[in-house]
Short mmCIF file of C-alpha atoms in Angstrom, two decimals:
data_model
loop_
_atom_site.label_atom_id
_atom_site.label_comp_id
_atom_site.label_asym_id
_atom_site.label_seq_id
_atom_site.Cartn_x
_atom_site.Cartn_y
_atom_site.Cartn_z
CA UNK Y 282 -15.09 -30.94 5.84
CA UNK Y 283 -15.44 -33.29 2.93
CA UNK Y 284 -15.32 -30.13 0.18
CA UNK Y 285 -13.23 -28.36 2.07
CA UNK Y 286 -9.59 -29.39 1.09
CA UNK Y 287 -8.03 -31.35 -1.84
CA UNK Y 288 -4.95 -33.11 -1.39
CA UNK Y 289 -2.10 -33.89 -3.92
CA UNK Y 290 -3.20 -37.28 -3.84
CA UNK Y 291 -6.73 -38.80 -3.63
CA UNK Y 292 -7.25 -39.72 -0.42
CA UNK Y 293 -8.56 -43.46 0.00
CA UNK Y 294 -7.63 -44.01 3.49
CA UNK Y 295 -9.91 -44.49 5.98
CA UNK Y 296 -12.18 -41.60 7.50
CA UNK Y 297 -10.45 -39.84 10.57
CA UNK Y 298 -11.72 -38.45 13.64
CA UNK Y 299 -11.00 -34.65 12.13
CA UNK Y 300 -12.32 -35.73 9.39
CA UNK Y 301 -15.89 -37.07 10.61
CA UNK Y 302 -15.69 -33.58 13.77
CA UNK Y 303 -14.81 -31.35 10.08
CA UNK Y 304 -18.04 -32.60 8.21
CA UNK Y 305 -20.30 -32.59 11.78
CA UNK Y 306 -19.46 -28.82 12.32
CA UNK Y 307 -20.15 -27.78 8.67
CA UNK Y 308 -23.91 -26.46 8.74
CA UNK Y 309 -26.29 -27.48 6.62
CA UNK Y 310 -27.19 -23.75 5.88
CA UNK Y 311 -25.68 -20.38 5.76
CA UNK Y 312 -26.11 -18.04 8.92
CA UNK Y 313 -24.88 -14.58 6.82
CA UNK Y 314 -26.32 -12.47 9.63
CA UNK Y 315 -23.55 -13.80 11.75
CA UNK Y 316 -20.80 -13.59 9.00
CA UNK Y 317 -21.67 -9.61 8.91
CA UNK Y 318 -22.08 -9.47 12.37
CA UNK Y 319 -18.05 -10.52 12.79
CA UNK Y 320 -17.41 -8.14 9.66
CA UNK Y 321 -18.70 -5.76 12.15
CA UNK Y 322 -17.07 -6.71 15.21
CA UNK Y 323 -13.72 -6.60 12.83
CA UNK Y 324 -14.26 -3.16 11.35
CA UNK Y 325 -14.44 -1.98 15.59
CA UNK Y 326 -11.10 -3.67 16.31
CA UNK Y 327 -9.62 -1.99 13.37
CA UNK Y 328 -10.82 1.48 13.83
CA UNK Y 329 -9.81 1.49 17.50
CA UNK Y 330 -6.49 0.32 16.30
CA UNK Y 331 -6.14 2.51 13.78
CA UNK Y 332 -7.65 5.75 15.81
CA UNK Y 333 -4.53 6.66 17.55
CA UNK Y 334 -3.11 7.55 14.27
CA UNK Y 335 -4.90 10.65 13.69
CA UNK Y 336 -5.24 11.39 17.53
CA UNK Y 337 -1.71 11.49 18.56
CA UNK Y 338 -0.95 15.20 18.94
CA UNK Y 339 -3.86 16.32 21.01
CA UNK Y 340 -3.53 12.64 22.79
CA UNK Y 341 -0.12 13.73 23.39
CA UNK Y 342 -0.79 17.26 24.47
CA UNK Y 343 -3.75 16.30 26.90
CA UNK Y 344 -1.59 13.52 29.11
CA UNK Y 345 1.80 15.31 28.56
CA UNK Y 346 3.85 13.33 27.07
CA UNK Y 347 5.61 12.79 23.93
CA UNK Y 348 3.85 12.09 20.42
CA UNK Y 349 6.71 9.38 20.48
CA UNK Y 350 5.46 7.66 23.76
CA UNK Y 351 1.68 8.51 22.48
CA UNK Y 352 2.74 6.26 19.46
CA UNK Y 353 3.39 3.30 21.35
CA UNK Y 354 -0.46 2.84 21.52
CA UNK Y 355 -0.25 1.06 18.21
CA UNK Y 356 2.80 -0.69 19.30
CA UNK Y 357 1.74 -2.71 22.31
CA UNK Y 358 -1.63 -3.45 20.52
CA UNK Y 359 -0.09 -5.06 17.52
CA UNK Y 360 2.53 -6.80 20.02
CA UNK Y 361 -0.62 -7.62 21.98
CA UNK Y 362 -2.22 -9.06 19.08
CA UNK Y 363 0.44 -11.42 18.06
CA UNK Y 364 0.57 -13.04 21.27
CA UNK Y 365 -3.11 -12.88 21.25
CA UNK Y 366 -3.44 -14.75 18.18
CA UNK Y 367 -0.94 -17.39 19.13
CA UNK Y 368 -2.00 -18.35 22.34
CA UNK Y 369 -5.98 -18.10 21.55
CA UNK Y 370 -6.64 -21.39 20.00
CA UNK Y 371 -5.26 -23.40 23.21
CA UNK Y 372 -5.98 -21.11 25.91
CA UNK Y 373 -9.85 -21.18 24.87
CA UNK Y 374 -9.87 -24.54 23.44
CA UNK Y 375 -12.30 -25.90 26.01
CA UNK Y 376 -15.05 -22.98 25.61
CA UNK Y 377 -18.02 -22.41 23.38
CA UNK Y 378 -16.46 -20.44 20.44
CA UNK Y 379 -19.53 -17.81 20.42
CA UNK Y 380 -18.57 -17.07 23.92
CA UNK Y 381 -14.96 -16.18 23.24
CA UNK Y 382 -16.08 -13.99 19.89
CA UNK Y 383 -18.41 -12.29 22.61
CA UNK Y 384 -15.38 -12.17 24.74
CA UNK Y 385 -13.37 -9.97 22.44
CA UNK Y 386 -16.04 -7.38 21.93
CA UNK Y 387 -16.40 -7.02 25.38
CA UNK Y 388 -12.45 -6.66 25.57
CA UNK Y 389 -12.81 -4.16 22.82
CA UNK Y 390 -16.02 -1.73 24.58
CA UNK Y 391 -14.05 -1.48 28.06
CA UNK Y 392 -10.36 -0.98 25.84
CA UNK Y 393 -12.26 2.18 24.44
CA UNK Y 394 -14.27 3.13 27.38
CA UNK Y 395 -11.22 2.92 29.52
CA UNK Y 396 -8.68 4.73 27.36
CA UNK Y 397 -11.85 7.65 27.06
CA UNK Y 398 -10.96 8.26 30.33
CA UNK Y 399 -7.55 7.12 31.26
CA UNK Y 400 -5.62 9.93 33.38
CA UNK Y 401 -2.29 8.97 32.80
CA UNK Y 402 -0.09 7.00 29.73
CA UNK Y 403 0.34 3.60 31.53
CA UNK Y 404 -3.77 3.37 32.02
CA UNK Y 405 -3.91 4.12 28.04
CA UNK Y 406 -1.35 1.42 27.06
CA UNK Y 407 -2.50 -1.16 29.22
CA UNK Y 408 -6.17 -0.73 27.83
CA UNK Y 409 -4.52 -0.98 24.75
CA UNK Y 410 -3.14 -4.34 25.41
CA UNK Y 411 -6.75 -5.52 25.77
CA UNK Y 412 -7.27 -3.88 22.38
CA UNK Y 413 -4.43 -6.18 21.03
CA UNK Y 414 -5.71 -9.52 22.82
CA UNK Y 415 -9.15 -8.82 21.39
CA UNK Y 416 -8.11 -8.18 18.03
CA UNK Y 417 -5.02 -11.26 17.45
CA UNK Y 418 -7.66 -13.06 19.24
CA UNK Y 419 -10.78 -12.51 16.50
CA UNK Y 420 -8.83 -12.20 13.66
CA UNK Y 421 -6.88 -15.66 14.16
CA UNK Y 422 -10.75 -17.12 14.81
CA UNK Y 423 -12.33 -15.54 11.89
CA UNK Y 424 -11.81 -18.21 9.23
CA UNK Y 425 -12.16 -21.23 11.39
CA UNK Y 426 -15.43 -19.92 12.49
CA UNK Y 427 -16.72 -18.99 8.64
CA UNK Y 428 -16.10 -22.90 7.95
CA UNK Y 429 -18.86 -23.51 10.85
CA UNK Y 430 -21.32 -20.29 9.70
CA UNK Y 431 -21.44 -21.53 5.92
CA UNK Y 432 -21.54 -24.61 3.76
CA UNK Y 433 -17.80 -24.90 2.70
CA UNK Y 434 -18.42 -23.67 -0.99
CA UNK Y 435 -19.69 -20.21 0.48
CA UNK Y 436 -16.30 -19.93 2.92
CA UNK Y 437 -14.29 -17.92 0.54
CA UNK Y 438 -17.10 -15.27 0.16
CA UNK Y 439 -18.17 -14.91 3.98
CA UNK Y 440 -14.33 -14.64 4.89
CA UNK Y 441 -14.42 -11.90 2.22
CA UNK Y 442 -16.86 -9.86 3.83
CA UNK Y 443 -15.78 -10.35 7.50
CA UNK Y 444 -12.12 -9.47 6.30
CA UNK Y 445 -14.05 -6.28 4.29
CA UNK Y 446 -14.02 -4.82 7.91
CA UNK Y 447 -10.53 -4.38 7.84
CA UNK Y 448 -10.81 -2.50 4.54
CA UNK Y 449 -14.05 -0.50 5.65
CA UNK Y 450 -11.78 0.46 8.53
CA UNK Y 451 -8.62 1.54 6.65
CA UNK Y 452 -10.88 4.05 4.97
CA UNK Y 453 -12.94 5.74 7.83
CA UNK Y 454 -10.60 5.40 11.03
CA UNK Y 455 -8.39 8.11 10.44
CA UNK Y 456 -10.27 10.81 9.05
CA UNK Y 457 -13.40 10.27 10.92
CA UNK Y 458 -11.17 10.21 13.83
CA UNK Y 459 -9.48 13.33 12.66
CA UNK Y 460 -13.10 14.72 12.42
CA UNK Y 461 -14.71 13.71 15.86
CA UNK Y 462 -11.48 14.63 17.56
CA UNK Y 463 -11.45 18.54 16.35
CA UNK Y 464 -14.77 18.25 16.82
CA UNK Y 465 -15.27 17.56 20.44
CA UNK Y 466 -12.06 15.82 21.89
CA UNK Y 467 -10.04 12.62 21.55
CA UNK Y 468 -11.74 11.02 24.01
CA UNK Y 469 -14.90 11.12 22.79
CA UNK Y 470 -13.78 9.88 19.73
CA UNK Y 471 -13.09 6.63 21.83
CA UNK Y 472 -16.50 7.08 23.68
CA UNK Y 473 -17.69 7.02 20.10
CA UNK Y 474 -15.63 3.79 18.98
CA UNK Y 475 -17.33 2.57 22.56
CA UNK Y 476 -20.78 2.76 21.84
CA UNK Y 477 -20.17 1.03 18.49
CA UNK Y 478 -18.49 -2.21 20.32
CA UNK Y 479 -21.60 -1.91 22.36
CA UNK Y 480 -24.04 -1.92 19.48
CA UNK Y 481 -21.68 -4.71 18.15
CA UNK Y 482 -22.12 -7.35 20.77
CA UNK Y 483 -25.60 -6.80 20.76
CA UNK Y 484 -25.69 -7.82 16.78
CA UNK Y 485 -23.12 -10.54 17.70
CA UNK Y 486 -25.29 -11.75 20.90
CA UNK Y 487 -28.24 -11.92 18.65
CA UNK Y 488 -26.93 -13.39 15.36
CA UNK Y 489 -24.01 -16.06 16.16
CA UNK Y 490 -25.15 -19.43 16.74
CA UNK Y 491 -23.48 -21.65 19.92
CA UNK Y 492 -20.42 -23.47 18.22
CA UNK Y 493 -18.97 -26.03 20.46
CA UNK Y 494 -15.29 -26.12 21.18
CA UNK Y 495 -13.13 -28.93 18.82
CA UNK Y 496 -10.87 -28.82 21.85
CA UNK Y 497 -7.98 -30.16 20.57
CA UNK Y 498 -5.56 -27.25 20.03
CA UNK Y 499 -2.22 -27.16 22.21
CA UNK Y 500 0.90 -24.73 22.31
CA UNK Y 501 2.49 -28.14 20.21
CA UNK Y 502 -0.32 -27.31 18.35
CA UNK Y 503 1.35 -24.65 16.17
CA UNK Y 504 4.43 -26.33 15.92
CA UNK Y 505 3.20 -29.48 14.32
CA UNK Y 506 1.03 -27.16 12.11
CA UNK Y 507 3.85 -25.14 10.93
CA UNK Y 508 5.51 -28.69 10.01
CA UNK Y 509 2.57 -29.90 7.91
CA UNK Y 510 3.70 -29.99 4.31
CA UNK Y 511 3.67 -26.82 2.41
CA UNK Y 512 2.96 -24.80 5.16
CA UNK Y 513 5.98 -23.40 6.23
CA UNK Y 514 6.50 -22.60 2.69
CA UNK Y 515 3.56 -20.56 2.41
CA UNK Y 516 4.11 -18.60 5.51
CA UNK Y 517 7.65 -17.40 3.90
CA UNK Y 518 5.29 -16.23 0.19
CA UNK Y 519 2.82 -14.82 2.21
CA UNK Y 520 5.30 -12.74 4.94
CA UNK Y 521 7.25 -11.45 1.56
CA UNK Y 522 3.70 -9.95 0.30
CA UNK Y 523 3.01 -8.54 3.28
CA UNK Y 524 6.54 -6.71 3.48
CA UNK Y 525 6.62 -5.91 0.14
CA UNK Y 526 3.31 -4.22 0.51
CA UNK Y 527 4.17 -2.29 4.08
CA UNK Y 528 7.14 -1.40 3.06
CA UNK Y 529 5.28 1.18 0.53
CA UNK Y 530 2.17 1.66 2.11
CA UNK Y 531 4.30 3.18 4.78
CA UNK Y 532 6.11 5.96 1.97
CA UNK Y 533 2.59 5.61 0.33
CA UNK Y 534 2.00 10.14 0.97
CA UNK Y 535 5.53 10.86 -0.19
CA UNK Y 536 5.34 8.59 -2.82
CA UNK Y 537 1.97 10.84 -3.79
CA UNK Y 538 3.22 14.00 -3.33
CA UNK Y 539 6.49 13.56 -5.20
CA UNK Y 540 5.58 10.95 -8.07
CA UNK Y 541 2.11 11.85 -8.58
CA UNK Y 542 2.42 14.97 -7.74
CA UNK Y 543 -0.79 15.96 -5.75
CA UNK Y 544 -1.29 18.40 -3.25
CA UNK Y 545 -2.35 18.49 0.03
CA UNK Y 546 -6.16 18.39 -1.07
CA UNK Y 547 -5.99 15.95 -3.52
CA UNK Y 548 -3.69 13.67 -1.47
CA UNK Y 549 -6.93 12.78 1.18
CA UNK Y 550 -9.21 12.10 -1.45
CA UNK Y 551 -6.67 9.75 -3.27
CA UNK Y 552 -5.88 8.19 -0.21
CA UNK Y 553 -9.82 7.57 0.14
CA UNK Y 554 -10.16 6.49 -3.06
CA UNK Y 555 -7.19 3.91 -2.07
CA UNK Y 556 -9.06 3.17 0.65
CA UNK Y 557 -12.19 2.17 -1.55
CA UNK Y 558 -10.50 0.43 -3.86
CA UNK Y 559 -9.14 -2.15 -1.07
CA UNK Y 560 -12.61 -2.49 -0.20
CA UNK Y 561 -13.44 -3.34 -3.42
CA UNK Y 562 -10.58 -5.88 -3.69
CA UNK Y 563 -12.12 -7.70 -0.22
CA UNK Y 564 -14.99 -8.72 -2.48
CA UNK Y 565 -13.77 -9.51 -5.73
CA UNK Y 566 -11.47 -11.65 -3.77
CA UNK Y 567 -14.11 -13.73 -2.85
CA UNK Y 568 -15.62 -14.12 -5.75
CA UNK Y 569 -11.82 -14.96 -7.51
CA UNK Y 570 -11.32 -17.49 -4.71
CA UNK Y 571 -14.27 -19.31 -5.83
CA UNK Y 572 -12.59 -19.90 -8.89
CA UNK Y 573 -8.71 -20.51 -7.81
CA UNK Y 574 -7.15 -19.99 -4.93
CA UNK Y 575 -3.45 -20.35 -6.13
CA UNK Y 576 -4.83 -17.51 -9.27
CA UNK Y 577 -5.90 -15.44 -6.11
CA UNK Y 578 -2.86 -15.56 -4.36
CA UNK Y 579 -0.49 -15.12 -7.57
CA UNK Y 580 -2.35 -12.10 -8.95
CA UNK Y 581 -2.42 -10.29 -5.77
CA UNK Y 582 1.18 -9.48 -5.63
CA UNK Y 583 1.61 -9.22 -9.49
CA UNK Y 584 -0.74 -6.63 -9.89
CA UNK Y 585 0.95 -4.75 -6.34
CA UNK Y 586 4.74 -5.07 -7.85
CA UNK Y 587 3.81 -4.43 -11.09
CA UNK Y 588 1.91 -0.99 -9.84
CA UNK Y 589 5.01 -0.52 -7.49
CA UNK Y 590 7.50 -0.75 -10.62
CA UNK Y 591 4.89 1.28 -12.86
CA UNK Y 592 4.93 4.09 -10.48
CA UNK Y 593 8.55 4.45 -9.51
CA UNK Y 594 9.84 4.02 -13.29
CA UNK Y 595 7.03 4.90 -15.84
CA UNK Y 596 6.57 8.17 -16.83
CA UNK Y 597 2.91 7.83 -16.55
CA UNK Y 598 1.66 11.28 -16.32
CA UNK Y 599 -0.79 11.88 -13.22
CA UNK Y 600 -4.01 10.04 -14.81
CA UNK Y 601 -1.37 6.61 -15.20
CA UNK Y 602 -0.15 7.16 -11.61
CA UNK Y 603 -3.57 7.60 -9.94
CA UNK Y 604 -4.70 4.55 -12.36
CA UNK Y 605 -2.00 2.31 -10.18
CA UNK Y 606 -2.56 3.58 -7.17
CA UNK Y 607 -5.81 2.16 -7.80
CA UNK Y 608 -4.88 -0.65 -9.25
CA UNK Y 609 -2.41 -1.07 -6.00
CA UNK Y 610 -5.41 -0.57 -3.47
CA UNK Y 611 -7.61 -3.32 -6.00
CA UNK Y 612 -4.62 -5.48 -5.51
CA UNK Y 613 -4.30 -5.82 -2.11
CA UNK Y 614 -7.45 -6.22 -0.41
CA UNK Y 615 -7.67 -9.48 -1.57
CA UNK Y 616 -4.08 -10.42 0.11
CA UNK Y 617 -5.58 -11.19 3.47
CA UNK Y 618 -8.79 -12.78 2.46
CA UNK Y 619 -6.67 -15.44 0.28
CA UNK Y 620 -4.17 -16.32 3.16
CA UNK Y 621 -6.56 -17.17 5.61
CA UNK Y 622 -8.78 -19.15 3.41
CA UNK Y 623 -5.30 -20.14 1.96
CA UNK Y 624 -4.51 -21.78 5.97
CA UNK Y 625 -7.73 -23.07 6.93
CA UNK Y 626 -7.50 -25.03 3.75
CA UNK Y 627 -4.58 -26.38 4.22
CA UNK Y 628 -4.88 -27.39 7.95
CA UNK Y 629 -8.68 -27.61 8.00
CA UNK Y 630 -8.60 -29.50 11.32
CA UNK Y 631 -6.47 -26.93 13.39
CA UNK Y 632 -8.05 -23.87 11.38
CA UNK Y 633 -7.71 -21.61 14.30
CA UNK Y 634 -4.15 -22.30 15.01
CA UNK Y 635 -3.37 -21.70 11.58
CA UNK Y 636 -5.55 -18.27 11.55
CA UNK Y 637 -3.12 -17.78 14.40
CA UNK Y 638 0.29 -17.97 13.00
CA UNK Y 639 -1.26 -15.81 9.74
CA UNK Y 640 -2.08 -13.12 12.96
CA UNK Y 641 1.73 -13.18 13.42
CA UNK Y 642 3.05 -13.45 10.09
CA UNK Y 643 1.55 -10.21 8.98
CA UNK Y 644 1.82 -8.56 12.21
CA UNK Y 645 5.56 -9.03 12.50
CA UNK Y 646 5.58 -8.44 8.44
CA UNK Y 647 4.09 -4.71 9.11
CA UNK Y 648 7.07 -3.84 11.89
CA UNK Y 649 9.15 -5.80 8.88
CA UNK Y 650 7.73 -3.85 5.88
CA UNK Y 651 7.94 -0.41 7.66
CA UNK Y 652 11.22 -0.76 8.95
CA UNK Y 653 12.73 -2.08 5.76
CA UNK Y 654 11.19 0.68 3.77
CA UNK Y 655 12.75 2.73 6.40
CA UNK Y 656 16.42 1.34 5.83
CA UNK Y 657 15.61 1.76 1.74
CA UNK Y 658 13.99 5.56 1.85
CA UNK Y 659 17.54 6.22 4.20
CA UNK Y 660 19.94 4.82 0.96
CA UNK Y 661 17.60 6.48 -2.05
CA UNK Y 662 14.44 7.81 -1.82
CA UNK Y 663 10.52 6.75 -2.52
CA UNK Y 664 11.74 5.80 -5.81
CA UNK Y 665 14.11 3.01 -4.33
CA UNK Y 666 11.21 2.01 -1.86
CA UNK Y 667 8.97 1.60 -4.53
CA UNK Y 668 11.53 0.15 -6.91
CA UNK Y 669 12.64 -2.77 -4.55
CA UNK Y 670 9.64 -3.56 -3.26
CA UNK Y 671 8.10 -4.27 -6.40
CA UNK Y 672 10.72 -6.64 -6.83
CA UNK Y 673 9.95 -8.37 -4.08
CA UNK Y 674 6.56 -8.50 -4.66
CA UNK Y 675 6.92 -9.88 -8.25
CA UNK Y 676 9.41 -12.62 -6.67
CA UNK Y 677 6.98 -13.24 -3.71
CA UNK Y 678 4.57 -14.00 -6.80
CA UNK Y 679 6.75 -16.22 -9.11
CA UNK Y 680 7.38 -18.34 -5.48
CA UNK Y 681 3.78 -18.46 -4.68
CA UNK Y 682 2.89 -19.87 -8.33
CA UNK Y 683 5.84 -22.16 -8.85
CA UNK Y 684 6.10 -24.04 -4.96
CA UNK Y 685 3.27 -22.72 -2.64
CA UNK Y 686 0.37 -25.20 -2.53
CA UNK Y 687 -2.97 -24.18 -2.75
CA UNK Y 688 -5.77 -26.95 -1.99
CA UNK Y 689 -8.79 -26.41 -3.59
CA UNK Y 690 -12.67 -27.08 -2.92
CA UNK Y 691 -13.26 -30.67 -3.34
CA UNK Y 692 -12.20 -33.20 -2.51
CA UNK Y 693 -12.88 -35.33 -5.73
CA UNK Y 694 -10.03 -32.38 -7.49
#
């Protein structure tokens, strides 16, 4: 798209052929229906991902197994994801990309229908493969396909709102889960996160426009976009933001027990109010992106180290603490919004190849985050999590602003 990237140097070359496909697939007007139709489509994927968390025990109980083995539910989706969201772009380059989108939440009503009423563990982790596939699959699309709902000035905001799923989700999964599941069962709770993939695709059926295929993506594909300029580079800020932030989110309840000091029925409605701030942060992110992308993707992980550090060294009293938390939640919902308007600006032409190595990075950075947070809480305790962390995420910053590139709008910048 002619406005939608801005290289170091002007570029006075002659027009290529991604160039001329980039400015024929940028509409001429905005279909916003069909950027809150994917925002719904990702807040499904997300809250079936997320809904084993507060299910595991009577998950466990029901098929007789393990809450260990039950776990692995979110396991082989996020491994299922990865590979999803690395493979997607070739493997579908030849198809109509409304028809894959529609693909995925399909995959994602028979995952829930199927796991509803699976009779044994290997039925319930191999429906949540097709979870996994469905989700690396839509999120790795979801930026590529904003650049063909909106004019490119309007990206950042409608990848804001379809990435507000993921926040929407974070906030309503668990305990609604929690909820549904004393109410009247686990598996209706997936029944329930059933009917909404069906009500879903019918929004999506109705709303998304036919998009023909670019066709051009390859398994080379993601090599010679990792080797673009910059690129590589960015990967490494935005994999050290992601780890940074896992590795606390995971100690995130001792860290509010101990350091803030809440009990157990103040700790759900922090963690709610967490929740809502990240939501919030999904929006003002698009609005900030408007204005900067490299600001967007600096601030992010100041603001998260600098609440990280404020919490495990300041003695803040409980009104300071819950302030950061805040200010932590505020933070990060605008992480994934910048990066993937951060890689379909900087390799506009293979946008969904690029949305598909982000799928991995912060996949692979949440196994990272938790596990290093893991090896940290084993040498100290929450105070050392929180303590390093925000180191990292301060350093993560200081890279980002000093040797990450960040194209902007136009091209004429």
């Amino acid at each position: 798209m002619s406005s939608d990237v801005c290289r170091n140097a002007p570029d006075t070359g002659p027009e290529t052929a991604a160039d001329k496909e980039r400015k024929a697939s940028e509409p001429a007007t905005s279909s916003w229906a069909a950027v809150f139709s994917l925002a719904v489509g990702v807040f499904g994927l997300l809250t079936a991902e997320y809904l084993p968390a507060s299910l595991l025990t009577p998950m466990a109980a029901d098929l007789g197994i393990s809450e260990a083995l039950a776990g692995q539910a979110v396991t082989v989706t996020a491994v299922a994801a990865m590979l999803s969201g690395l493979l997607t772009a070739s493997l579908t380059r030849k198809v109509d990309r409304r028809t894959v989108l529609l693909g995925f939440t399909v995959l994602l009503t028979v995952s829930n229908v199927l796991v509803a009423v699976a009779a044994n563990v290997a039925m319930l982790l191999l429906m949540r493969i097709l979870l996994g596939i469905a989700l690396g699959g839509f999120w790795s699309m979801a930026a590529a396909v904003a650049m063909r709902l909106v004019p490119a000035a309007s990206v950042p905001r409608a990848v804001s709102i379809i990435f507000s799923g993921i926040a929407v989700a974070t906030i309503v999964a668990v305990p609604v889960g929690s909820y549904l599941g004393e109410l009247s069962g686990w598996r209706s709770t997936f029944v329930a996160a059933a009917v909404l993939g069906v009500l879903t695709l019918v929004f999506q059926w109705f709303t998304l426009p036919r998009m023909a295929p670019h066709g051009s993506a390859r398994l080379g594909t993601l090599w010679d976009v990792l080797r673009r300029p910059g690129f590589g580079l960015g990967i490494v800020g935005m994999l050290l933001v992601h780890v940074g932030h896992y590795a606390l989110f995971t100690y995130i309840r001792p860290a509010l027990e101990n350091v803030v000091g809440v009990d157990a029925d103040k700790l759900a409605l922090l963690l709610f109010v967490f929740g809502v701030a990240n939501f919030a942060g999904t929006l003002v992110a698009g609005w900030l992106l408007q204005l900067s992308l490299r600001l967007t993707l600096v601030l992010a992980p100041a603001l998260m180290g600098g609440a990280a550090l404020g919490l495990a060294l300041l003695p803040a009293g409980q009104a300071g603490y819950v302030a950061l938390v805040i200010l932590w939640g505020l933070a990060f919902g605008g992480v994934s919004v910048a990066w993937s308007n951060w890689a379909s600006r900087m390799v506009p032409d293979h946008a969904e190849s690029a949305g598909g190595l982000v799928v991995v990075g912060v996949q692979s950075a949440i196994a990272g985050g938790a596990a290093a947070g893991g090896v940290m809480f084993g040498f100290g305790d929450v105070t050392t999590v929180f303590t390093i962390s925000g180191v990292v995420l301060l350093a993560s910053a200081l890279l980002i602003m000093l040797r990450v590139q960040a194209p902007g709008h136009h091209a004429g910048h």
